[in-house]
PDB file of C-alpha atoms in Angstrom:
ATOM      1  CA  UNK A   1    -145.883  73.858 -79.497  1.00  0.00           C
ATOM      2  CA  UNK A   2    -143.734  76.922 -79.569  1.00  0.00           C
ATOM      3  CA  UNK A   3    -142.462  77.078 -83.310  1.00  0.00           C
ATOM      4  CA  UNK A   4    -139.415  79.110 -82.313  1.00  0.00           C
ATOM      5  CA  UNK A   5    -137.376  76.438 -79.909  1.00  0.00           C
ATOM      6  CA  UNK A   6    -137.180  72.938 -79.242  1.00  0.00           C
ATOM      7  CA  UNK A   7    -139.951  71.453 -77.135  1.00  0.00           C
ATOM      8  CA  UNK A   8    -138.672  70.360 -73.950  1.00  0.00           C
ATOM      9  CA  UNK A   9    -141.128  67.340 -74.332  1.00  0.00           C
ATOM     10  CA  UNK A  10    -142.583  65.898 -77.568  1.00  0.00           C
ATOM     11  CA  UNK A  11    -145.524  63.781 -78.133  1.00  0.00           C
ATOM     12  CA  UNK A  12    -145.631  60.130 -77.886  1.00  0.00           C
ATOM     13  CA  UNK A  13    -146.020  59.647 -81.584  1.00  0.00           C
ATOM     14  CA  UNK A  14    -143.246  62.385 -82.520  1.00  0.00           C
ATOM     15  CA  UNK A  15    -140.312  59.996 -83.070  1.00  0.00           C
ATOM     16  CA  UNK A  16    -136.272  61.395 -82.585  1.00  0.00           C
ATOM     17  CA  UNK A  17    -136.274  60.949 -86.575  1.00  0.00           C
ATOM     18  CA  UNK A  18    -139.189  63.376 -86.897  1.00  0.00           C
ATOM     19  CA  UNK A  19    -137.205  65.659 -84.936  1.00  0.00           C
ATOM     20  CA  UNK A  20    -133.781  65.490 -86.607  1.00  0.00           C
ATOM     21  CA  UNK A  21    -135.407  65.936 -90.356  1.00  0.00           C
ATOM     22  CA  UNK A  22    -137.631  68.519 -89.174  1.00  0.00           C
ATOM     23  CA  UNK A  23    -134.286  70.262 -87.799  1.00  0.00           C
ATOM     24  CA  UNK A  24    -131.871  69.020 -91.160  1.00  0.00           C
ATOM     25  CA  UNK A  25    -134.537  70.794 -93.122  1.00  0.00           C
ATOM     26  CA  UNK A  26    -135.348  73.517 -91.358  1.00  0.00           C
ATOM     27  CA  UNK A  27    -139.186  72.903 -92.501  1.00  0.00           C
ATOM     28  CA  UNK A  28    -140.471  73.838 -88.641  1.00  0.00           C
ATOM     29  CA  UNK A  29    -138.165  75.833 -86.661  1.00  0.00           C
ATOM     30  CA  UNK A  30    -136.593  79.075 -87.286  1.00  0.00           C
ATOM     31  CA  UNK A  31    -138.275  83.121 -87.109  1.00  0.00           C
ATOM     32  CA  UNK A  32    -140.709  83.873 -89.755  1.00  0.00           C
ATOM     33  CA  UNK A  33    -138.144  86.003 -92.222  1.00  0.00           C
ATOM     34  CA  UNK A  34    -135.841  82.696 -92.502  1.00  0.00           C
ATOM     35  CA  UNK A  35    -138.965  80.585 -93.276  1.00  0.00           C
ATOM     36  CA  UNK A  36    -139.817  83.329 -95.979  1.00  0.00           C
ATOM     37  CA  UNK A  37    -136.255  83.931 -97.482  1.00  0.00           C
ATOM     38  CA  UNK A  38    -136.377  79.580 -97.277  1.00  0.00           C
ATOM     39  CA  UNK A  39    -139.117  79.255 -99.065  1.00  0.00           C
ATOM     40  CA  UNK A  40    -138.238  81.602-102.025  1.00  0.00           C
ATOM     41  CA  UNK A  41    -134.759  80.188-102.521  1.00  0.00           C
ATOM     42  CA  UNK A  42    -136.360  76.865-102.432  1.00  0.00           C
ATOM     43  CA  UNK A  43    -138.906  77.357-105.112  1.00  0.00           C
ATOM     44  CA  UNK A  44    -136.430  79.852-107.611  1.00  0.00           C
ATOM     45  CA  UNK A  45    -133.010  78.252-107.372  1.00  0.00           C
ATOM     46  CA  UNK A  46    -131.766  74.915-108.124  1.00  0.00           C
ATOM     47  CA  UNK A  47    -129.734  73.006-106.200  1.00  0.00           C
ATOM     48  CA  UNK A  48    -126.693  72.522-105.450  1.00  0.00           C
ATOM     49  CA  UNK A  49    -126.875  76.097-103.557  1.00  0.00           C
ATOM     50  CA  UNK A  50    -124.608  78.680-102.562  1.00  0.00           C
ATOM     51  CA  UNK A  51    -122.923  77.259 -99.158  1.00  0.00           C
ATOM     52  CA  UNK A  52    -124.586  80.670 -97.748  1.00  0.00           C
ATOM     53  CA  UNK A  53    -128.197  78.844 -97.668  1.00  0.00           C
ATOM     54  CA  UNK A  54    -126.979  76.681 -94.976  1.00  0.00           C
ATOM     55  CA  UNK A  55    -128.121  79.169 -92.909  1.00  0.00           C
ATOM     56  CA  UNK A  56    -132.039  78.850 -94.392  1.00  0.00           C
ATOM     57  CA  UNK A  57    -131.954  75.005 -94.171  1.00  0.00           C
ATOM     58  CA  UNK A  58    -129.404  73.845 -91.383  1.00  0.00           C
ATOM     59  CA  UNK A  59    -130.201  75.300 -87.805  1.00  0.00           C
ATOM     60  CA  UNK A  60    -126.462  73.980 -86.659  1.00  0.00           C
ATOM     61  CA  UNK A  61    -125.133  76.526 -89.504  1.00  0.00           C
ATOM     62  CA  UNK A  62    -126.650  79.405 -87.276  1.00  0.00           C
ATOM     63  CA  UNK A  63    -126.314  80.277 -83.414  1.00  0.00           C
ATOM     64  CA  UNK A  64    -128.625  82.701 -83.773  1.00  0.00           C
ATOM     65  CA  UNK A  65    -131.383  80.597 -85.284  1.00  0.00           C
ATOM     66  CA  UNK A  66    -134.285  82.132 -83.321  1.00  0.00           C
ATOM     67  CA  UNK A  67    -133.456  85.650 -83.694  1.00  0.00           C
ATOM     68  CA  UNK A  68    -134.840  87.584 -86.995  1.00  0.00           C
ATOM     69  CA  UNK A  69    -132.525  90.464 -86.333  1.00  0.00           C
ATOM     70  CA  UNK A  70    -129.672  88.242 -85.962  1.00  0.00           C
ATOM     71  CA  UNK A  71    -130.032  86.266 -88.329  1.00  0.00           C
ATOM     72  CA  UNK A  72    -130.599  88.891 -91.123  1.00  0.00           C
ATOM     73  CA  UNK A  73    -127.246  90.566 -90.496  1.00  0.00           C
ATOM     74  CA  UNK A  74    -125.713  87.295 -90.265  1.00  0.00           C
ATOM     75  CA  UNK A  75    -126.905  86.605 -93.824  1.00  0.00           C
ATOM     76  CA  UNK A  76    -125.787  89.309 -95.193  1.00  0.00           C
ATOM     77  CA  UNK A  77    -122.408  89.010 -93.783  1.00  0.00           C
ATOM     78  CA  UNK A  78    -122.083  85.572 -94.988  1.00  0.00           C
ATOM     79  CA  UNK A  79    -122.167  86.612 -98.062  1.00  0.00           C
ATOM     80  CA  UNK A  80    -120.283  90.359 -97.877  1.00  0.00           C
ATOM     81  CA  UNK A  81    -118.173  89.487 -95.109  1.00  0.00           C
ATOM     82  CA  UNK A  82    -117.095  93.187 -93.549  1.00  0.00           C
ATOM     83  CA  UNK A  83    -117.605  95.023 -96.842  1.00  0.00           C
ATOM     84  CA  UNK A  84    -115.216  92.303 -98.161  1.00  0.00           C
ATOM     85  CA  UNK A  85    -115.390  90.136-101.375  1.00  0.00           C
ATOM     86  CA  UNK A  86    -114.559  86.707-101.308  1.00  0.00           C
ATOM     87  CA  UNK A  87    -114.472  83.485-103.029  1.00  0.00           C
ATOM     88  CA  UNK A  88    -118.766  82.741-102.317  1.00  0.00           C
ATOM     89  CA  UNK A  89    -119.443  85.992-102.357  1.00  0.00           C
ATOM     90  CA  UNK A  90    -120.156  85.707-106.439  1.00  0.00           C
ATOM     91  CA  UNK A  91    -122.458  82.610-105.392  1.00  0.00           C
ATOM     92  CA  UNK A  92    -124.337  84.209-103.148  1.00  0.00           C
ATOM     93  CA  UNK A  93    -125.394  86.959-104.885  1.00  0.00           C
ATOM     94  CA  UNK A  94    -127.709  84.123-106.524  1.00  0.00           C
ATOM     95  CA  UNK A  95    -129.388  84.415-103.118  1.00  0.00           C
ATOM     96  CA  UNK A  96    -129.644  87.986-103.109  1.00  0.00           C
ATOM     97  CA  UNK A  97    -131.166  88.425-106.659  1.00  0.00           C
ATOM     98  CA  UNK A  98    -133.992  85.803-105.629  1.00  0.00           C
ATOM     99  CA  UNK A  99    -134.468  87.987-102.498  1.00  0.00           C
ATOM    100  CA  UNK A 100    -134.852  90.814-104.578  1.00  0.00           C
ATOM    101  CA  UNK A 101    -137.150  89.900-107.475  1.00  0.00           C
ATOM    102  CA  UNK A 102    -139.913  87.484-105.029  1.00  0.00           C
ATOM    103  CA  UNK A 103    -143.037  89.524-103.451  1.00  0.00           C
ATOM    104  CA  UNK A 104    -142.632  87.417-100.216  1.00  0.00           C
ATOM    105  CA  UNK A 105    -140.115  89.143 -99.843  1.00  0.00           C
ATOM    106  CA  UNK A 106    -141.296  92.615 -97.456  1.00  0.00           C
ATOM    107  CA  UNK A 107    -139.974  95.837 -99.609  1.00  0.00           C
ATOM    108  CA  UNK A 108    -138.116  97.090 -96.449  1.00  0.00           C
ATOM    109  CA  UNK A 109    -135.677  93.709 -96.734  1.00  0.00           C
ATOM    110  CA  UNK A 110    -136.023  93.597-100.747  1.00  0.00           C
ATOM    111  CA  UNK A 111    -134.544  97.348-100.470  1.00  0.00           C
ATOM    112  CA  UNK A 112    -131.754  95.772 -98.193  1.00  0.00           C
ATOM    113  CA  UNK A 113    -131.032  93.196-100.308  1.00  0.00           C
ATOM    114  CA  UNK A 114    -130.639  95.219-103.543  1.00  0.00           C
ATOM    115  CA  UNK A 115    -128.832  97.578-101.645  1.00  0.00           C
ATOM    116  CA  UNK A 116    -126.478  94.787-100.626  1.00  0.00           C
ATOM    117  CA  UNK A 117    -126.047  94.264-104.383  1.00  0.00           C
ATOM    118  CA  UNK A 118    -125.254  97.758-105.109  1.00  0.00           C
ATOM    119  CA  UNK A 119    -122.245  97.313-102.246  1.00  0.00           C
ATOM    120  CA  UNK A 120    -120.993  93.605-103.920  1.00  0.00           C
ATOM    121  CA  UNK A 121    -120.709  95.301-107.192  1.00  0.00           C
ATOM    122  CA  UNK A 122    -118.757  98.787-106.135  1.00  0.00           C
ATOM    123  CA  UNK A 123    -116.431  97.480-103.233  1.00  0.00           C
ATOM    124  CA  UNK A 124    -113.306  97.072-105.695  1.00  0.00           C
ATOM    125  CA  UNK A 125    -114.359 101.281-106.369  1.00  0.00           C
ATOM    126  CA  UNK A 126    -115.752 102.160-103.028  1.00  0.00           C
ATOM    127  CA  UNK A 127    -112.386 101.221-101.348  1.00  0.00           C
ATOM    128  CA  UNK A 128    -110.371 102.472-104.220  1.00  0.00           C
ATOM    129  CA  UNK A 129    -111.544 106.072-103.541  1.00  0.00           C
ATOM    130  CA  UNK A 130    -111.900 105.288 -99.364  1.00  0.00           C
ATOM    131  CA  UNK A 131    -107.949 104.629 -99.637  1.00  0.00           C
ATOM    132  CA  UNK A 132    -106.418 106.407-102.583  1.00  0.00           C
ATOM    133  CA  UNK A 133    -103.660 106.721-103.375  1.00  0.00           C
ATOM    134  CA  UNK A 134    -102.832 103.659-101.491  1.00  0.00           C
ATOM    135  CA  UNK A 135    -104.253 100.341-101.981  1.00  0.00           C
ATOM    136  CA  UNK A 136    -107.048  99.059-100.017  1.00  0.00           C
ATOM    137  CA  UNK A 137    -105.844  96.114 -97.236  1.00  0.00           C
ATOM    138  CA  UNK A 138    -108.150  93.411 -98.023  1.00  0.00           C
ATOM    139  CA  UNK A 139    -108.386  93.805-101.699  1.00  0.00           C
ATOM    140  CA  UNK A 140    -109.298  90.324-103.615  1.00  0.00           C
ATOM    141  CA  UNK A 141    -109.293  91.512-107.410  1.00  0.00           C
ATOM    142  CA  UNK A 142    -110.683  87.768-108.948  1.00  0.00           C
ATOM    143  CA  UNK A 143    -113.207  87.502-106.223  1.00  0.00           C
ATOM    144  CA  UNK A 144    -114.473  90.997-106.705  1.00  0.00           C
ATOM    145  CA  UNK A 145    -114.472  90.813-110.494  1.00  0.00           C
ATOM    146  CA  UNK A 146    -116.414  88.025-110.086  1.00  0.00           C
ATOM    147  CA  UNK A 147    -118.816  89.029-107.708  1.00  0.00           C
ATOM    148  CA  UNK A 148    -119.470  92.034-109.777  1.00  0.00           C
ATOM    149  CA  UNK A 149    -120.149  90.292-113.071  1.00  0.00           C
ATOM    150  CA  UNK A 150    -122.260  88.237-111.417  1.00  0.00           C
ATOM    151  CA  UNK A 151    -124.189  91.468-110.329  1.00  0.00           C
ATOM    152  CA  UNK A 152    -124.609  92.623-113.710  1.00  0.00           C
ATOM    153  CA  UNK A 153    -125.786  89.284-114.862  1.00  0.00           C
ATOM    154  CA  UNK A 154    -128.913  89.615-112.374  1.00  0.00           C
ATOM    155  CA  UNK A 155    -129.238  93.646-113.105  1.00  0.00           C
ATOM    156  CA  UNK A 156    -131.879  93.051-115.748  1.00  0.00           C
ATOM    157  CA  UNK A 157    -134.213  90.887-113.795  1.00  0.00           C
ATOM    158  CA  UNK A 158    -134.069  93.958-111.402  1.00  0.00           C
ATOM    159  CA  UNK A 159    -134.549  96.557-113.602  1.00  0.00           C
ATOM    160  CA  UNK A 160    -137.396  94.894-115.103  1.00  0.00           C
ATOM    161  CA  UNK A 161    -139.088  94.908-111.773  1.00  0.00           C
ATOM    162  CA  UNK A 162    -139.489  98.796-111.481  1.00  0.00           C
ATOM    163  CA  UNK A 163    -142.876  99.250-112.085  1.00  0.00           C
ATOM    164  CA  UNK A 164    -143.796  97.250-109.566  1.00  0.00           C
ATOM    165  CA  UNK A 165    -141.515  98.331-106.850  1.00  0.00           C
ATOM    166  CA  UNK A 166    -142.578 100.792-103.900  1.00  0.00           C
ATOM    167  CA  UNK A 167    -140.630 103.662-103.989  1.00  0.00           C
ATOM    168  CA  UNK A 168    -137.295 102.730-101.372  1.00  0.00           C
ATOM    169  CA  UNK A 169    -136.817 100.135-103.581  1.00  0.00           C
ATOM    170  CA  UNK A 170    -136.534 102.172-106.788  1.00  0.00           C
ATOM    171  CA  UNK A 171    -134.268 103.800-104.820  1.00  0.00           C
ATOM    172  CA  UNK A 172    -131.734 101.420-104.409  1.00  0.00           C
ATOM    173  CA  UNK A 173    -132.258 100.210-108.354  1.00  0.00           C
ATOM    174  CA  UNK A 174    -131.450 103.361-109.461  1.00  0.00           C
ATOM    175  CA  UNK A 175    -128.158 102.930-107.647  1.00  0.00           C
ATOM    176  CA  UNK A 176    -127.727  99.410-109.373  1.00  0.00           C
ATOM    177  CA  UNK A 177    -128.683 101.473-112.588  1.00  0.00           C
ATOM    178  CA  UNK A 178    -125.595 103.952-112.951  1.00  0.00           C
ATOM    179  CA  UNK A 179    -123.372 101.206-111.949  1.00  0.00           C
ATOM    180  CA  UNK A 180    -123.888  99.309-115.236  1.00  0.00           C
ATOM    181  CA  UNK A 181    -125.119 102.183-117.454  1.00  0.00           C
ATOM    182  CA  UNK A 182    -126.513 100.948-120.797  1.00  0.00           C
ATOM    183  CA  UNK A 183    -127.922 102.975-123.617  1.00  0.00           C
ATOM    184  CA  UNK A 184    -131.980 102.252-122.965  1.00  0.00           C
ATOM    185  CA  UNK A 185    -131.344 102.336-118.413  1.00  0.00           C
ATOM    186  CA  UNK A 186    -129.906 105.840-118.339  1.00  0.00           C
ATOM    187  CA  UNK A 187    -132.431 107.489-120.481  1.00  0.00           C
ATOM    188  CA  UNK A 188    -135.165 105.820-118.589  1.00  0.00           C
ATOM    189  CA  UNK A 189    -134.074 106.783-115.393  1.00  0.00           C
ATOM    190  CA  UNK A 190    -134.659 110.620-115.454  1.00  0.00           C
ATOM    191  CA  UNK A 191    -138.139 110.110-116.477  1.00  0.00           C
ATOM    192  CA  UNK A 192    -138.473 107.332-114.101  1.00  0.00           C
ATOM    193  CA  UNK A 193    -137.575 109.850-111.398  1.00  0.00           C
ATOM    194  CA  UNK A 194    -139.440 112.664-112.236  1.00  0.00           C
ATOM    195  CA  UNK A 195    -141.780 112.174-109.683  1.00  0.00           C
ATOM    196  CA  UNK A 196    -138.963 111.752-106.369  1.00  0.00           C
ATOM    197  CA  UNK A 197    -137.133 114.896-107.641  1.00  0.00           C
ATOM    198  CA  UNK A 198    -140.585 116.972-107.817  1.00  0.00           C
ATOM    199  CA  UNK A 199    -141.567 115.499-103.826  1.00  0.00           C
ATOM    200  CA  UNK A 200    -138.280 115.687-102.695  1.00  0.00           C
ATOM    201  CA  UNK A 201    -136.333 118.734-102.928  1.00  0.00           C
ATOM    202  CA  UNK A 202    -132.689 119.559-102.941  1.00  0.00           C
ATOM    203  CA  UNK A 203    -130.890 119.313 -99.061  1.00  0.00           C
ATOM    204  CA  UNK A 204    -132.992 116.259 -98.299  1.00  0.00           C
ATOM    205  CA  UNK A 205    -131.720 112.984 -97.819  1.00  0.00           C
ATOM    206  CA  UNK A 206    -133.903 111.142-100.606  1.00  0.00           C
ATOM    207  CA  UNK A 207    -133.738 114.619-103.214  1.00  0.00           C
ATOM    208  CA  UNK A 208    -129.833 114.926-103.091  1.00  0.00           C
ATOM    209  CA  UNK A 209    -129.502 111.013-103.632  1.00  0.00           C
ATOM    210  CA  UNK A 210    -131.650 111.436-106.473  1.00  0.00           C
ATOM    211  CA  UNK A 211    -130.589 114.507-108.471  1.00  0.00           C
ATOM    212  CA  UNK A 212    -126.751 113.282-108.030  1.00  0.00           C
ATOM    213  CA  UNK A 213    -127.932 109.548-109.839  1.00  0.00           C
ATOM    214  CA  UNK A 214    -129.625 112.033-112.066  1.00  0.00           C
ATOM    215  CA  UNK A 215    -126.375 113.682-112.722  1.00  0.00           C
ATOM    216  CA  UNK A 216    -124.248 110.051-112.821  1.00  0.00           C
ATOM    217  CA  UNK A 217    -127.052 109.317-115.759  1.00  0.00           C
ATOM    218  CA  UNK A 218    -125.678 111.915-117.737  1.00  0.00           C
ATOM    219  CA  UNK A 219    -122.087 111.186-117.284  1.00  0.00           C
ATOM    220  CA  UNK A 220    -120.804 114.106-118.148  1.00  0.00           C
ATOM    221  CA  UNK A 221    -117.661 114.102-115.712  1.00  0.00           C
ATOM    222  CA  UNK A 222    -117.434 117.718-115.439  1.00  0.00           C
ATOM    223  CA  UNK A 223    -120.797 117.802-113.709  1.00  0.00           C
ATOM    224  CA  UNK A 224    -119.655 114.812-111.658  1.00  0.00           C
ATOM    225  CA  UNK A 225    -116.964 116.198-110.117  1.00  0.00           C
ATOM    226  CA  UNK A 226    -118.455 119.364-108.789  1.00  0.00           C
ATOM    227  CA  UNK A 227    -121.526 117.285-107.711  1.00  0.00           C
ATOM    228  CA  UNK A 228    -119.114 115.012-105.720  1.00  0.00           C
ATOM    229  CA  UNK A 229    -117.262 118.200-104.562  1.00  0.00           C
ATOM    230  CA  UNK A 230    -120.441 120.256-103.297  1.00  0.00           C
ATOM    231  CA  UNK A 231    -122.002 117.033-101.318  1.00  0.00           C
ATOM    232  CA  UNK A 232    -118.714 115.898 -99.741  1.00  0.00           C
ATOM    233  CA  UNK A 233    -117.466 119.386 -98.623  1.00  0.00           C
ATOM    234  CA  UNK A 234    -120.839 119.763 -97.277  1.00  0.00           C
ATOM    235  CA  UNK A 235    -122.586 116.773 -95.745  1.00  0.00           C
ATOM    236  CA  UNK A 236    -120.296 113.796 -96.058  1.00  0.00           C
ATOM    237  CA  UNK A 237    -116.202 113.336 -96.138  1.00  0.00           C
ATOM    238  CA  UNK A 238    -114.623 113.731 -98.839  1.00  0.00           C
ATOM    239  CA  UNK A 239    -112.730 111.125-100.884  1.00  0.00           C
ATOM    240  CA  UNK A 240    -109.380 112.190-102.166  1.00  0.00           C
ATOM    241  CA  UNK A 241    -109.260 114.423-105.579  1.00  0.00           C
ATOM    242  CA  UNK A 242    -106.905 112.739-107.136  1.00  0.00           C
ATOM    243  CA  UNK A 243    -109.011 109.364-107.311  1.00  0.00           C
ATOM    244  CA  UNK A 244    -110.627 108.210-110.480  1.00  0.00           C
ATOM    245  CA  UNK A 245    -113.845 109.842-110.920  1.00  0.00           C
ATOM    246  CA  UNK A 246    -115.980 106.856-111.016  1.00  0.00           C
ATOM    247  CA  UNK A 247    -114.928 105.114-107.937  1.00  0.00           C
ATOM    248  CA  UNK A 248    -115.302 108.700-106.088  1.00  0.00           C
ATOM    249  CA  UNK A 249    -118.543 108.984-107.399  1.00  0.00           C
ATOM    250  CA  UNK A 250    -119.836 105.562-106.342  1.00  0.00           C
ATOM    251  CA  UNK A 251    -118.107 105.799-102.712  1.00  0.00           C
ATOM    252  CA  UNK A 252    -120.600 108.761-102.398  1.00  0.00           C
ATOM    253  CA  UNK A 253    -123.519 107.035-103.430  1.00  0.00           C
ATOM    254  CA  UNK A 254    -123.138 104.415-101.615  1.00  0.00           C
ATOM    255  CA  UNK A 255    -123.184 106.514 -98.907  1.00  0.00           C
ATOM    256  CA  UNK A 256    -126.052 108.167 -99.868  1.00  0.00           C
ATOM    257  CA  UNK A 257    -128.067 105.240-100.337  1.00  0.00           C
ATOM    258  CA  UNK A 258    -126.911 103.727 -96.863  1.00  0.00           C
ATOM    259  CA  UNK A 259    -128.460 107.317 -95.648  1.00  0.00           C
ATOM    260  CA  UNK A 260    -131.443 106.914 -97.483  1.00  0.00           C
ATOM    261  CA  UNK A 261    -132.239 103.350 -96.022  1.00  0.00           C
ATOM    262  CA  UNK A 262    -131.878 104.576 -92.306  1.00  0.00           C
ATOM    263  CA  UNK A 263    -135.250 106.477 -92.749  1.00  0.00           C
ATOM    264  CA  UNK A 264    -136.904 110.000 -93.333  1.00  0.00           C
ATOM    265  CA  UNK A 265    -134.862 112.688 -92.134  1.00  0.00           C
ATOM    266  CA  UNK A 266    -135.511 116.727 -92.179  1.00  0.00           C
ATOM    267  CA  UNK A 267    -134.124 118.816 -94.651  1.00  0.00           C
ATOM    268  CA  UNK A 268    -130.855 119.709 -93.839  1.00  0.00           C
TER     269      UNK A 268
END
């Protein structure tokens, strides 16, 4: 029986009810990621879940059911719809931070999912500096407070996870790192990434995203700015100069990161 679809004919002893739980459940059909992300959210969260796990457990939540690549960016946009905060997006970074923390999970879609927690918890920043000195169109301030709190609740768990993660991962929570700086992450993280700064050399993609967390570490906002200066005049846009340093800073970084994930690249 193909796994994937619905056989066109079942066997005798396969009743319609069989059928309809198996699909309600989502226990049989679906691509092998959904079954994986299923299982995980299954065995670490209680219910009631975020409405977002409809699409693990209800095929009729999803019309791309049989599609891994679908499906993954439909996930994700369930719960950060368009870069946008909004009332479940707080809920579902529940999801996310079982995603993240679960070795089922393949590092290349735990570094997507971290990174996707790294966007929830800058957006009210990232647009800030992507529209200063206006105010950015879709702004939601309560769901984006929330959603960011609920970020930092989970940042811990993450953290605590380091030694353990491959190195694309570290990546991304080194990003979550500098967002919510506390006195025992910052001072961890430059010996933490000793060893990417000493592989990885300055006008690469993965040795200019570290030495600028590097330089976020030791918020001194001097440094900052001519860090953001030097890498927006010469690789990315550049955010306006009269926005707040912070959400400049993070607007680049997410950027960065986003750069990062889309694979090796030569030195520039």
């Amino acid at each position: 029986m193909n796994m994937q679809a619905v056989p066109e004919h079942l066997p005798d002893k396969a009743s319609a009810a069989v059928l309809r739980e198996a699909w309600r459940t989502g226990r049989v059909f679906g691509p092998p990621i959904r079954r994986t992300f299923r299982d995980v959210i299954a065995d670490r969260l209680p219910s009631p879940l975020p409405p977002q796990a409809a699409m693990l457990f209800k095929p009729s939540a999803d019309p791309y059911w049989d599609s891994d690549g679908f499906f993954l960016g439909e996930f994700y946009n369930e719960i950060l719809h368009q870069d946008t905060c909004g009332p479940n997006t707080a809920g579902g970074v529940a999801l996310l931070a079982a995603l993240s923390v679960d070795d089922r999970i393949p590092p290349r879609i735990r570094f997507q999912t971290v990174k996707l927690l790294f966007d929830i918890a800058t957006v009210t920043d990232r647009h800030l500096a992507q529209c200063w000195p206006g105010t950015p169109p879709h702004s939601d301030p309560d769901s984006e407070g929330g959603a960011c709190k609920a970020v930092r609740s989970c940042t811990p768990d993450l953290l605590a996870r380091w030694a353990a993660e491959c190195p694309a991962v570290r990546l991304a929570l080194a990003g979550i790192a500098v967002v919510f700086p506390t006195v025992r992450t910052l001072p961890a993280l430059t010996s933490r990434l000793q060893n990417f700064v000493e592989q990885h050399p300055p006008g690469t993609d993965i040795g200019d995203y570290v030495r600028f967390v590097l330089v976020l570490a030791a918020r001194d906002d001097r440094r900052t700015l001519t860090a953001i200066e030097t890498s927006t005049d010469t690789y990315w846009e550049g955010t306006a100069h009269g926005a707040p340093a912070r959400a400049r800073a993070l607007h680049l970084l997410g950027r960065m990161l986003t750069t990062v994930g889309a694979g090796p690249a030569e030195p520039r």
